[in-house]
Amino acid sequence: MMGYTYHDTRDELTAIKLLFTNWYVNSRGNEMGSGGPLFIRAKIEYPAGIFTDVTFDGREPGIAPDGASIVSDFTQVHIPAFKRFKVHVKRVWSGSGRAIYNQSWAHSPEDTLLVGPDSETVPLGSTLLSNANGLAAPPAAILGITTRPSMLVIGDSNEVGTADTYDRSGLVGKVNRLFGSRIGYINAARGSESSYNFVQSHSRRVQLADYTTHIYIGHTTNDTNFITRDVIRYLEVIARYFPEKTLISSTASPITSSLDGWKTLEQQTPRGNETKRLEQNRWRRGNEHPFHHMLEYADRVESTRDSGRWKVPGYTSDGVHGSQIAALAALEDMFDLGLVAFEPVGDTTPPTILSAGHIKAKSSERVVTTLEADESGTWSIHGGRDAARFTIDPLNGALQFVEPAADFKGSPAGPAGSTYTVNIRFTDHAGLFVGKTLFVAITD
């Protein structure tokens, strides 16, 4: 198995380590070894075409014993903050095992994974022409020296990012989008997992907390299958696995069925254990839980508090998982990032958006403009009448329509004279931000 994945820095990097796992979590929620040793070779590519070999105790390849993790030596690099780099990895297992914990759907269209006999003959660092299987297999973690916080994410399929769709941010899921826009994180979440499952088998994932300052505990959806008093006990036990860490969790989103594909509220029906979800959310909104911070996710995606129905349209496609629309909506005032990503001492000057507020665009094209600021940082959409019609690349500020304006429902083809408004925000490396309202006028 070989391939490469793209990663974005949140701080200037001068040396990094790569962490790989030779274990996984099976369908019953048990942490398991692959069945044999794992041989790993890796390269860092930055800038494009410049490769640096990764070593393990001064040698190549690295060898991870069955059921263990392995961390590389420090690899000397110089990658500025908010730049994109590539990690090339080749994995070879001894025996029949092919288990990998964090194989996932590619979070970027450039991510690539090659499996089968070809993966053993293609040289590491080669450009692969396509990613037909849509998969990626990044390192479990990229470790660097920083004064900024970092996050270990555990939880269920909502933390994996199921039903969210990738964009150029490379982030999927509400938590990854929220915190990953500013700090580094390790995502060790697993679909279908409950807090009960994590209590039963967790030691390898708990060890990953050695590399982070904060823990996000996202077991919500599947916990509604358990009696609330038991869920409270399981989560209190999990909290004790991470002493001296800052603990964060969130309220649970609805679980519904729909007769019209979640287009209207009237056709939605709460399903599953709605009573338990409401009980558990009341506990999470109180003062007796073990978490330091609570994300109010349910209020961002539920039609009204405790209605048991998703906002419409487009907030979910299956009634269980939030879509990209839901994940982006959750960024709107769901949590004060300043409580986690502190401002570095000395930087008290807010950034300035250099781009004009009035923009002209063509109805037949998705591309609107590329925004500019006076320093490095990240871009995001923060509301506005037509916010749902736009996307923005958090790193380079490329603003686009979700679809060409001519295709907007309710708009005539070529809606010359129409104007769309969206609020954008730019956040600098210190966490200081500035907002601006953009007026996009269609000219043809």
CSV table of C-alpha atoms in Angstrom, one decimal:
chain,number,residue,atom,x,y,z
A,1,MET,CA,0.0,0.0,0.0
A,2,MET,CA,1.4,3.4,-0.9
A,3,GLY,CA,0.1,6.9,-1.5
A,4,TYR,CA,0.3,10.4,-0.4
A,5,THR,CA,-1.8,12.9,1.5
A,6,TYR,CA,-1.8,16.7,1.7
A,7,HIS,CA,-1.6,18.5,5.0
A,8,ASP,CA,-1.8,22.1,6.1
A,9,THR,CA,0.4,23.7,8.8
A,10,ARG,CA,-1.1,25.8,11.6
A,11,ASP,CA,2.3,27.0,12.8
A,12,GLU,CA,5.7,27.3,11.3
A,13,LEU,CA,7.4,23.9,11.2
A,14,THR,CA,11.2,23.3,11.4
A,15,ALA,CA,11.1,19.6,12.4
A,16,ILE,CA,8.4,17.0,12.4
A,17,LYS,CA,7.8,13.4,13.4
A,18,LEU,CA,5.4,11.0,11.8
A,19,LEU,CA,3.3,8.5,13.9
A,20,PHE,CA,2.0,5.3,12.4
A,21,THR,CA,-0.2,2.6,13.9
A,22,ASN,CA,-0.1,-1.1,13.3
A,23,TRP,CA,-3.5,-1.7,14.9
A,24,TYR,CA,-7.1,-0.9,14.3
A,25,VAL,CA,-10.6,-1.1,15.9
A,26,ASN,CA,-12.7,-4.0,14.7
A,27,SER,CA,-16.5,-4.0,14.2
A,28,ARG,CA,-17.1,-5.0,17.8
A,29,GLY,CA,-15.1,-1.9,19.0
A,30,ASN,CA,-12.0,-3.8,20.1
A,31,GLU,CA,-8.5,-2.5,19.4
A,32,MET,CA,-6.6,-5.2,17.5
A,33,GLY,CA,-3.2,-5.8,16.0
A,34,SER,CA,-2.9,-6.4,12.2
A,35,GLY,CA,-1.4,-9.9,12.7
A,36,GLY,CA,2.2,-9.1,11.9
A,37,PRO,CA,4.9,-6.4,11.7
A,38,LEU,CA,4.5,-3.4,9.5
A,39,PHE,CA,7.4,-1.9,7.4
A,40,ILE,CA,7.1,1.8,6.7
A,41,ARG,CA,9.0,4.2,4.4
A,42,ALA,CA,8.0,7.8,4.1
A,43,LYS,CA,9.1,11.1,2.5
A,44,ILE,CA,8.1,14.7,3.1
A,45,GLU,CA,7.6,16.9,0.0
A,46,TYR,CA,7.9,20.6,0.4
A,47,PRO,CA,8.1,22.7,-1.7
A,48,ALA,CA,6.7,20.7,-4.6
A,49,GLY,CA,9.4,18.4,-6.0
A,50,ILE,CA,11.7,18.7,-3.0
A,51,PHE,CA,11.8,15.4,-0.9
A,52,THR,CA,13.2,14.7,2.5
A,53,ASP,CA,13.5,11.1,3.6
A,54,VAL,CA,12.0,10.0,7.0
A,55,THR,CA,14.0,7.7,9.2
A,56,PHE,CA,13.2,5.6,12.2
A,57,ASP,CA,16.1,5.3,14.8
A,58,GLY,CA,18.3,6.4,12.0
A,59,ARG,CA,17.3,3.7,9.6
A,60,GLU,CA,14.8,2.9,6.8
A,61,PRO,CA,12.3,1.3,6.8
A,62,GLY,CA,10.6,1.7,10.2
A,63,ILE,CA,9.2,-1.5,11.7
A,64,ALA,CA,6.1,-1.4,13.9
A,65,PRO,CA,5.5,-4.6,15.8
A,66,ASP,CA,2.0,-6.2,15.7
A,67,GLY,CA,-0.4,-4.1,17.7
A,68,ALA,CA,2.1,-1.2,18.3
A,69,SER,CA,2.6,2.3,17.2
A,70,ILE,CA,5.9,3.7,15.8
A,71,VAL,CA,7.2,7.3,15.7
A,72,SER,CA,9.8,8.5,13.3
A,73,ASP,CA,12.9,10.5,14.0
A,74,PHE,CA,12.6,14.3,13.7
A,75,THR,CA,12.8,15.2,10.1
A,76,GLN,CA,14.3,18.7,9.5
A,77,VAL,CA,12.0,20.9,7.3
A,78,HIS,CA,11.1,24.5,7.0
A,79,ILE,CA,7.4,25.0,6.2
A,80,PRO,CA,5.8,28.3,7.1
A,81,ALA,CA,2.5,28.6,8.8
A,82,PHE,CA,-0.6,28.0,6.7
A,83,LYS,CA,1.2,26.2,3.9
A,84,ARG,CA,0.3,22.9,2.3
A,85,PHE,CA,2.8,20.0,2.1
A,86,LYS,CA,2.6,16.4,1.1
A,87,VAL,CA,3.5,13.2,3.0
A,88,HIS,CA,4.4,10.1,0.9
A,89,VAL,CA,4.0,6.7,2.6
A,90,LYS,CA,4.6,3.1,1.6
A,91,ARG,CA,3.4,0.3,3.9
A,92,VAL,CA,4.3,-3.4,3.6
A,93,TRP,CA,2.9,-6.0,6.1
A,94,SER,CA,4.5,-9.3,6.9
A,95,GLY,CA,1.9,-12.0,6.7
A,96,SER,CA,-1.7,-11.6,5.7
A,97,GLY,CA,-2.5,-8.5,7.8
A,98,ARG,CA,-3.5,-5.3,6.0
A,99,ALA,CA,-5.1,-3.4,8.9
A,100,ILE,CA,-4.7,0.3,9.2
A,101,TYR,CA,-6.6,2.4,11.8
A,102,ASN,CA,-6.9,5.7,10.0
A,103,GLN,CA,-7.6,4.6,6.4
A,104,SER,CA,-10.4,6.9,5.3
A,105,TRP,CA,-12.1,8.5,2.4
A,106,ALA,CA,-9.8,11.1,0.8
A,107,HIS,CA,-10.3,14.5,2.3
A,108,SER,CA,-8.8,16.2,-0.7
A,109,PRO,CA,-9.1,15.4,-4.4
A,110,GLU,CA,-5.3,15.2,-4.5
A,111,ASP,CA,-5.0,12.6,-1.8
A,112,THR,CA,-4.2,9.2,-3.4
A,113,LEU,CA,-3.9,5.6,-2.3
A,114,LEU,CA,-2.6,2.7,-4.4
A,115,VAL,CA,-3.1,-0.9,-3.2
A,116,GLY,CA,-2.2,-4.3,-4.6
A,117,PRO,CA,1.0,-5.5,-6.3
A,118,ASP,CA,1.6,-2.2,-8.1
A,119,SER,CA,2.0,-0.5,-4.8
A,120,GLU,CA,5.1,-2.5,-4.1
A,121,THR,CA,6.9,-1.7,-7.4
A,122,VAL,CA,6.1,2.0,-7.9
A,123,PRO,CA,8.9,4.2,-6.3
A,124,LEU,CA,8.0,6.2,-3.3
A,125,GLY,CA,7.5,9.8,-4.2
A,126,SER,CA,6.0,9.0,-7.6
A,127,THR,CA,3.1,11.1,-8.9
A,128,LEU,CA,0.0,8.8,-9.1
A,129,LEU,CA,-2.4,9.5,-11.9
A,130,SER,CA,-5.7,8.9,-10.2
A,131,ASN,CA,-7.4,7.8,-7.0
A,132,ALA,CA,-10.1,5.6,-8.3
A,133,ASN,CA,-10.9,4.0,-4.9
A,134,GLY,CA,-11.3,7.4,-3.3
A,135,LEU,CA,-9.3,6.4,-0.2
A,136,ALA,CA,-6.4,7.8,1.7
A,137,ALA,CA,-4.1,6.5,4.4
A,138,PRO,CA,-2.2,9.4,6.1
A,139,PRO,CA,0.0,9.0,9.2
A,140,ALA,CA,-2.0,8.7,12.4
A,141,ALA,CA,-0.4,12.0,13.5
A,142,ILE,CA,2.2,14.5,12.3
A,143,LEU,CA,4.0,15.8,15.4
A,144,GLY,CA,5.8,19.1,15.6
A,145,ILE,CA,7.2,21.6,18.1
A,146,THR,CA,4.7,24.4,18.8
A,147,THR,CA,3.5,26.6,21.6
A,148,ARG,CA,-0.1,26.3,20.2
A,149,PRO,CA,-2.7,23.8,21.6
A,150,SER,CA,-3.6,20.6,19.9
A,151,MET,CA,-6.6,18.2,20.0
A,152,LEU,CA,-7.2,14.5,20.2
A,153,VAL,CA,-10.6,13.7,18.7
A,154,ILE,CA,-12.5,10.6,19.8
A,155,GLY,CA,-16.1,9.7,19.1
A,156,ASP,CA,-18.5,8.3,16.5
A,157,SER,CA,-19.1,8.7,12.8
A,158,ASN,CA,-20.1,12.4,13.2
A,159,GLU,CA,-16.5,13.0,14.3
A,160,VAL,CA,-15.2,10.9,11.4
A,161,GLY,CA,-17.1,13.3,9.1
A,162,THR,CA,-19.6,10.9,7.6
A,163,ALA,CA,-21.9,12.7,5.2
A,164,ASP,CA,-19.8,15.8,5.1
A,165,THR,CA,-18.0,16.4,1.8
A,166,TYR,CA,-14.5,17.5,1.2
A,167,ASP,CA,-13.4,20.9,0.0
A,168,ARG,CA,-10.0,22.4,-0.4
A,169,SER,CA,-9.8,22.9,3.4
A,170,GLY,CA,-9.2,19.1,3.7
A,171,LEU,CA,-11.4,19.1,6.7
A,172,VAL,CA,-14.7,17.2,7.2
A,173,GLY,CA,-17.0,17.1,10.2
A,174,LYS,CA,-18.0,19.8,12.6
A,175,VAL,CA,-15.2,19.3,15.0
A,176,ASN,CA,-12.4,19.0,12.5
A,177,ARG,CA,-13.6,22.1,10.6
A,178,LEU,CA,-13.9,24.1,13.8
A,179,PHE,CA,-10.6,23.3,15.5
A,180,GLY,CA,-8.6,22.1,12.4
A,181,SER,CA,-8.9,25.6,11.0
A,182,ARG,CA,-6.6,26.9,13.7
A,183,ILE,CA,-4.8,24.1,15.5
A,184,GLY,CA,-3.4,20.6,14.8
A,185,TYR,CA,-5.4,17.6,15.7
A,186,ILE,CA,-5.4,13.8,15.7
A,187,ASN,CA,-8.6,12.2,14.7
A,188,ALA,CA,-9.1,8.8,16.4
A,189,ALA,CA,-12.9,8.7,16.0
A,190,ARG,CA,-14.6,5.5,14.8
A,191,GLY,CA,-18.0,5.1,13.1
A,192,SER,CA,-20.7,3.2,15.2
A,193,GLU,CA,-18.8,3.7,18.4
A,194,SER,CA,-20.5,4.5,21.7
A,195,SER,CA,-19.0,5.6,25.0
A,196,TYR,CA,-19.6,2.1,26.2
A,197,ASN,CA,-17.4,0.7,23.4
A,198,PHE,CA,-14.6,3.1,24.2
A,199,VAL,CA,-14.6,2.1,27.8
A,200,GLN,CA,-14.3,-1.6,26.8
A,201,SER,CA,-11.2,-1.1,24.6
A,202,HIS,CA,-9.3,2.2,24.5
A,203,SER,CA,-5.7,1.9,25.7
A,204,ARG,CA,-4.0,2.5,22.3
A,205,ARG,CA,-6.1,5.5,21.5
A,206,VAL,CA,-5.6,7.0,25.0
A,207,GLN,CA,-1.8,6.9,24.4
A,208,LEU,CA,-2.3,9.3,21.5
A,209,ALA,CA,-3.3,11.9,24.1
A,210,ASP,CA,0.4,12.1,25.1
A,211,TYR,CA,0.9,14.4,22.0
A,212,THR,CA,-2.0,16.8,22.6
A,213,THR,CA,-3.2,19.3,25.1
A,214,HIS,CA,-7.0,19.0,24.6
A,215,ILE,CA,-9.4,16.1,24.2
A,216,TYR,CA,-12.7,16.2,22.3
A,217,ILE,CA,-15.0,13.4,23.4
A,218,GLY,CA,-17.7,13.1,20.8
A,219,HIS,CA,-19.7,10.1,21.7
A,220,THR,CA,-23.3,11.3,21.3
A,221,THR,CA,-25.4,9.6,18.5
A,222,ASN,CA,-24.9,6.0,19.5
A,223,ASP,CA,-25.1,6.8,23.2
A,224,THR,CA,-28.9,7.3,22.8
A,225,ASN,CA,-29.1,3.5,22.6
A,226,PHE,CA,-28.2,3.4,26.3
A,227,ILE,CA,-29.9,4.4,29.5
A,228,THR,CA,-28.9,7.9,30.4
A,229,ARG,CA,-27.5,7.2,33.8
A,230,ASP,CA,-25.2,4.6,32.2
A,231,VAL,CA,-24.0,7.0,29.6
A,232,ILE,CA,-23.2,9.5,32.3
A,233,ARG,CA,-21.1,6.9,34.1
A,234,TYR,CA,-19.3,5.9,30.9
A,235,LEU,CA,-18.4,9.5,30.0
A,236,GLU,CA,-17.2,10.2,33.5
A,237,VAL,CA,-14.9,7.1,33.3
A,238,ILE,CA,-13.6,8.3,29.9
A,239,ALA,CA,-12.9,11.7,31.3
A,240,ARG,CA,-10.7,10.1,33.9
A,241,TYR,CA,-8.5,8.5,31.2
A,242,PHE,CA,-7.2,12.0,30.4
A,243,PRO,CA,-6.1,13.7,33.6
A,244,GLU,CA,-4.7,17.2,33.3
A,245,LYS,CA,-6.2,17.6,29.8
A,246,THR,CA,-8.8,20.1,28.7
A,247,LEU,CA,-11.9,18.2,27.9
A,248,ILE,CA,-14.5,19.3,25.3
A,249,SER,CA,-17.8,17.6,24.2
A,250,SER,CA,-21.0,18.7,22.4
A,251,THR,CA,-24.7,18.3,22.5
A,252,ALA,CA,-26.3,15.6,20.4
A,253,SER,CA,-28.0,16.3,17.0
A,254,PRO,CA,-31.4,14.8,16.1
A,255,ILE,CA,-32.0,11.4,14.5
A,256,THR,CA,-35.0,11.4,12.1
A,257,SER,CA,-36.6,9.7,9.2
A,258,SER,CA,-38.1,11.7,6.3
A,259,LEU,CA,-40.6,11.1,3.5
A,260,ASP,CA,-39.1,13.8,1.2
A,261,GLY,CA,-35.3,13.5,1.6
A,262,TRP,CA,-35.2,16.0,4.6
A,263,LYS,CA,-36.4,18.9,2.4
A,264,THR,CA,-39.2,20.0,4.9
A,265,LEU,CA,-39.8,19.8,8.6
A,266,GLU,CA,-43.3,18.5,8.2
A,267,GLN,CA,-42.1,15.3,6.6
A,268,GLN,CA,-39.5,14.5,9.3
A,269,THR,CA,-40.2,12.2,12.2
A,270,PRO,CA,-37.9,11.7,15.2
A,271,ARG,CA,-36.7,8.1,15.4
A,272,GLY,CA,-34.5,6.1,17.6
A,273,ASN,CA,-34.4,7.1,21.3
A,274,GLU,CA,-35.4,10.7,21.2
A,275,THR,CA,-36.3,10.7,24.9
A,276,LYS,CA,-32.8,9.6,25.8
A,277,ARG,CA,-31.2,12.2,23.5
A,278,LEU,CA,-33.2,15.0,25.2
A,279,GLU,CA,-32.2,13.6,28.7
A,280,GLN,CA,-28.6,13.4,27.7
A,281,ASN,CA,-28.6,16.9,26.2
A,282,ARG,CA,-30.1,18.4,29.4
A,283,TRP,CA,-27.2,16.8,31.3
A,284,ARG,CA,-24.7,18.2,28.9
A,285,ARG,CA,-26.2,21.7,29.2
A,286,GLY,CA,-26.0,21.5,33.0
A,287,ASN,CA,-23.1,21.9,35.4
A,288,GLU,CA,-22.5,18.4,36.5
A,289,HIS,CA,-20.7,16.9,33.5
A,290,PRO,CA,-16.9,16.4,33.6
A,291,PHE,CA,-16.1,18.6,30.5
A,292,HIS,CA,-14.4,22.0,30.6
A,293,HIS,CA,-16.3,23.2,27.5
A,294,MET,CA,-19.5,22.1,25.8
A,295,LEU,CA,-20.2,22.8,22.1
A,296,GLU,CA,-23.8,23.7,21.4
A,297,TYR,CA,-24.1,21.7,18.2
A,298,ALA,CA,-27.7,20.7,18.5
A,299,ASP,CA,-28.9,24.3,18.6
A,300,ARG,CA,-27.1,25.0,15.3
A,301,VAL,CA,-28.7,22.2,13.3
A,302,GLU,CA,-32.0,21.5,15.0
A,303,SER,CA,-35.0,23.5,13.8
A,304,THR,CA,-35.7,24.7,17.3
A,305,ARG,CA,-34.3,23.4,20.6
A,306,ASP,CA,-35.6,19.9,21.4
A,307,SER,CA,-37.8,19.8,18.3
A,308,GLY,CA,-36.1,16.5,17.3
A,309,ARG,CA,-36.0,17.7,13.6
A,310,TRP,CA,-33.1,18.9,11.5
A,311,LYS,CA,-33.1,22.3,10.0
A,312,VAL,CA,-34.0,22.3,6.3
A,313,PRO,CA,-33.0,22.1,3.6
A,314,GLY,CA,-29.7,20.4,3.2
A,315,TYR,CA,-28.6,19.9,6.8
A,316,THR,CA,-28.6,16.1,6.6
A,317,SER,CA,-28.9,13.5,3.9
A,318,ASP,CA,-29.7,10.5,6.1
A,319,GLY,CA,-31.2,11.9,9.3
A,320,VAL,CA,-28.3,10.9,11.4
A,321,HIS,CA,-25.2,12.8,10.2
A,322,GLY,CA,-24.8,16.4,9.5
A,323,SER,CA,-23.9,17.5,5.9
A,324,GLN,CA,-21.3,20.0,4.9
A,325,ILE,CA,-24.0,22.7,5.3
A,326,ALA,CA,-24.5,21.6,8.9
A,327,ALA,CA,-20.8,21.4,9.6
A,328,LEU,CA,-20.3,25.0,8.2
A,329,ALA,CA,-23.3,26.3,10.1
A,330,ALA,CA,-21.8,24.9,13.3
A,331,LEU,CA,-18.8,27.3,12.8
A,332,GLU,CA,-21.2,30.2,13.4
A,333,ASP,CA,-20.8,31.1,17.0
A,334,MET,CA,-20.9,27.5,18.2
A,335,PHE,CA,-17.8,27.9,20.3
A,336,ASP,CA,-15.3,30.7,21.2
A,337,LEU,CA,-12.1,29.4,19.7
A,338,GLY,CA,-10.2,31.8,21.9
A,339,LEU,CA,-10.9,29.4,24.8
A,340,VAL,CA,-8.7,26.8,23.0
A,341,ALA,CA,-6.4,28.6,20.5
A,342,PHE,CA,-5.0,31.4,22.6
A,343,GLU,CA,-3.5,34.5,21.2
A,344,PRO,CA,0.4,34.5,21.1
A,345,VAL,CA,1.9,37.2,23.3
A,346,GLY,CA,2.8,40.4,21.4
A,347,ASP,CA,0.3,40.2,18.6
A,348,THR,CA,-2.6,42.6,19.3
A,349,THR,CA,-3.1,44.1,15.9
A,350,PRO,CA,-6.2,42.8,14.0
A,351,PRO,CA,-5.6,41.9,10.4
A,352,THR,CA,-7.0,43.9,7.5
A,353,ILE,CA,-9.0,42.5,4.5
A,354,LEU,CA,-7.5,44.2,1.4
A,355,SER,CA,-10.2,43.0,-1.1
A,356,ALA,CA,-13.0,45.3,-2.1
A,357,GLY,CA,-16.5,44.6,-0.8
A,358,HIS,CA,-18.3,45.0,-4.1
A,359,ILE,CA,-17.4,42.2,-6.6
A,360,LYS,CA,-18.6,41.4,-10.1
A,361,ALA,CA,-19.1,37.8,-11.3
A,362,LYS,CA,-20.5,36.0,-14.3
A,363,SER,CA,-23.6,33.9,-14.0
A,364,SER,CA,-22.1,31.0,-15.9
A,365,GLU,CA,-19.1,30.5,-13.7
A,366,ARG,CA,-18.6,29.3,-10.1
A,367,VAL,CA,-15.4,31.3,-9.5
A,368,VAL,CA,-16.1,34.7,-7.9
A,369,THR,CA,-12.8,36.0,-6.7
A,370,THR,CA,-9.7,35.3,-4.5
A,371,LEU,CA,-9.7,37.4,-1.4
A,372,GLU,CA,-6.6,39.0,0.1
A,373,ALA,CA,-5.5,40.1,3.5
A,374,ASP,CA,-2.4,41.9,4.9
A,375,GLU,CA,-1.0,38.8,6.7
A,376,SER,CA,-1.3,35.0,6.7
A,377,GLY,CA,-4.3,33.3,8.2
A,378,THR,CA,-7.6,31.5,7.4
A,379,TRP,CA,-10.8,32.5,5.8
A,380,SER,CA,-14.4,31.4,6.7
A,381,ILE,CA,-18.0,32.3,5.9
A,382,HIS,CA,-19.9,33.8,8.7
A,383,GLY,CA,-23.5,34.2,7.7
A,384,GLY,CA,-25.2,36.7,5.4
A,385,ARG,CA,-28.4,36.5,3.4
A,386,ASP,CA,-26.9,34.2,0.7
A,387,ALA,CA,-24.2,32.4,2.7
A,388,ALA,CA,-25.5,29.0,1.6
A,389,ARG,CA,-24.7,29.8,-2.0
A,390,PHE,CA,-21.0,30.3,-1.4
A,391,THR,CA,-17.9,28.3,-0.4
A,392,ILE,CA,-14.5,29.7,0.5
A,393,ASP,CA,-11.1,28.1,0.6
A,394,PRO,CA,-9.8,28.7,4.2
A,395,LEU,CA,-6.2,28.9,3.1
A,396,ASN,CA,-6.1,30.9,-0.1
A,397,GLY,CA,-9.4,32.8,0.2
A,398,ALA,CA,-10.9,31.6,-3.1
A,399,LEU,CA,-14.6,32.5,-3.0
A,400,GLN,CA,-16.9,30.4,-5.2
A,401,PHE,CA,-20.6,29.9,-5.8
A,402,VAL,CA,-21.8,26.4,-4.8
A,403,GLU,CA,-23.2,26.3,-8.4
A,404,PRO,CA,-23.2,28.9,-11.2
A,405,ALA,CA,-25.6,31.7,-10.4
A,406,ALA,CA,-27.5,30.8,-13.6
A,407,ASP,CA,-28.4,27.5,-12.0
A,408,PHE,CA,-29.8,28.9,-8.7
A,409,LYS,CA,-33.3,27.7,-8.1
A,410,GLY,CA,-35.8,30.6,-8.5
A,411,SER,CA,-33.3,32.6,-10.5
A,412,PRO,CA,-33.6,33.1,-14.3
A,413,ALA,CA,-30.8,31.9,-16.5
A,414,GLY,CA,-28.2,34.6,-16.6
A,415,PRO,CA,-29.6,36.7,-13.8
A,416,ALA,CA,-28.0,40.0,-14.8
A,417,GLY,CA,-28.4,42.6,-12.1
A,418,SER,CA,-28.9,40.1,-9.3
A,419,THR,CA,-26.8,40.8,-6.2
A,420,TYR,CA,-25.8,38.2,-3.6
A,421,THR,CA,-24.5,39.0,-0.1
A,422,VAL,CA,-22.2,37.0,2.2
A,423,ASN,CA,-20.3,37.8,5.3
A,424,ILE,CA,-16.7,36.5,5.4
A,425,ARG,CA,-14.2,36.5,8.2
A,426,PHE,CA,-10.4,36.4,8.2
A,427,THR,CA,-8.5,35.1,11.2
A,428,ASP,CA,-4.8,35.6,11.6
A,429,HIS,CA,-2.2,33.3,13.1
A,430,ALA,CA,-2.7,34.9,16.6
A,431,GLY,CA,-6.5,34.3,16.5
A,432,LEU,CA,-7.4,37.9,15.8
A,433,PHE,CA,-10.0,38.3,13.2
A,434,VAL,CA,-11.9,40.9,11.0
A,435,GLY,CA,-15.1,40.5,9.1
A,436,LYS,CA,-16.5,42.0,6.0
A,437,THR,CA,-19.8,41.9,4.0
A,438,LEU,CA,-19.4,41.2,0.3
A,439,PHE,CA,-21.8,42.2,-2.4
A,440,VAL,CA,-21.5,40.0,-5.5
A,441,ALA,CA,-23.2,41.5,-8.5
A,442,ILE,CA,-24.0,39.3,-11.6
A,443,THR,CA,-23.0,41.2,-14.7
A,444,ASP,CA,-24.4,39.0,-17.5
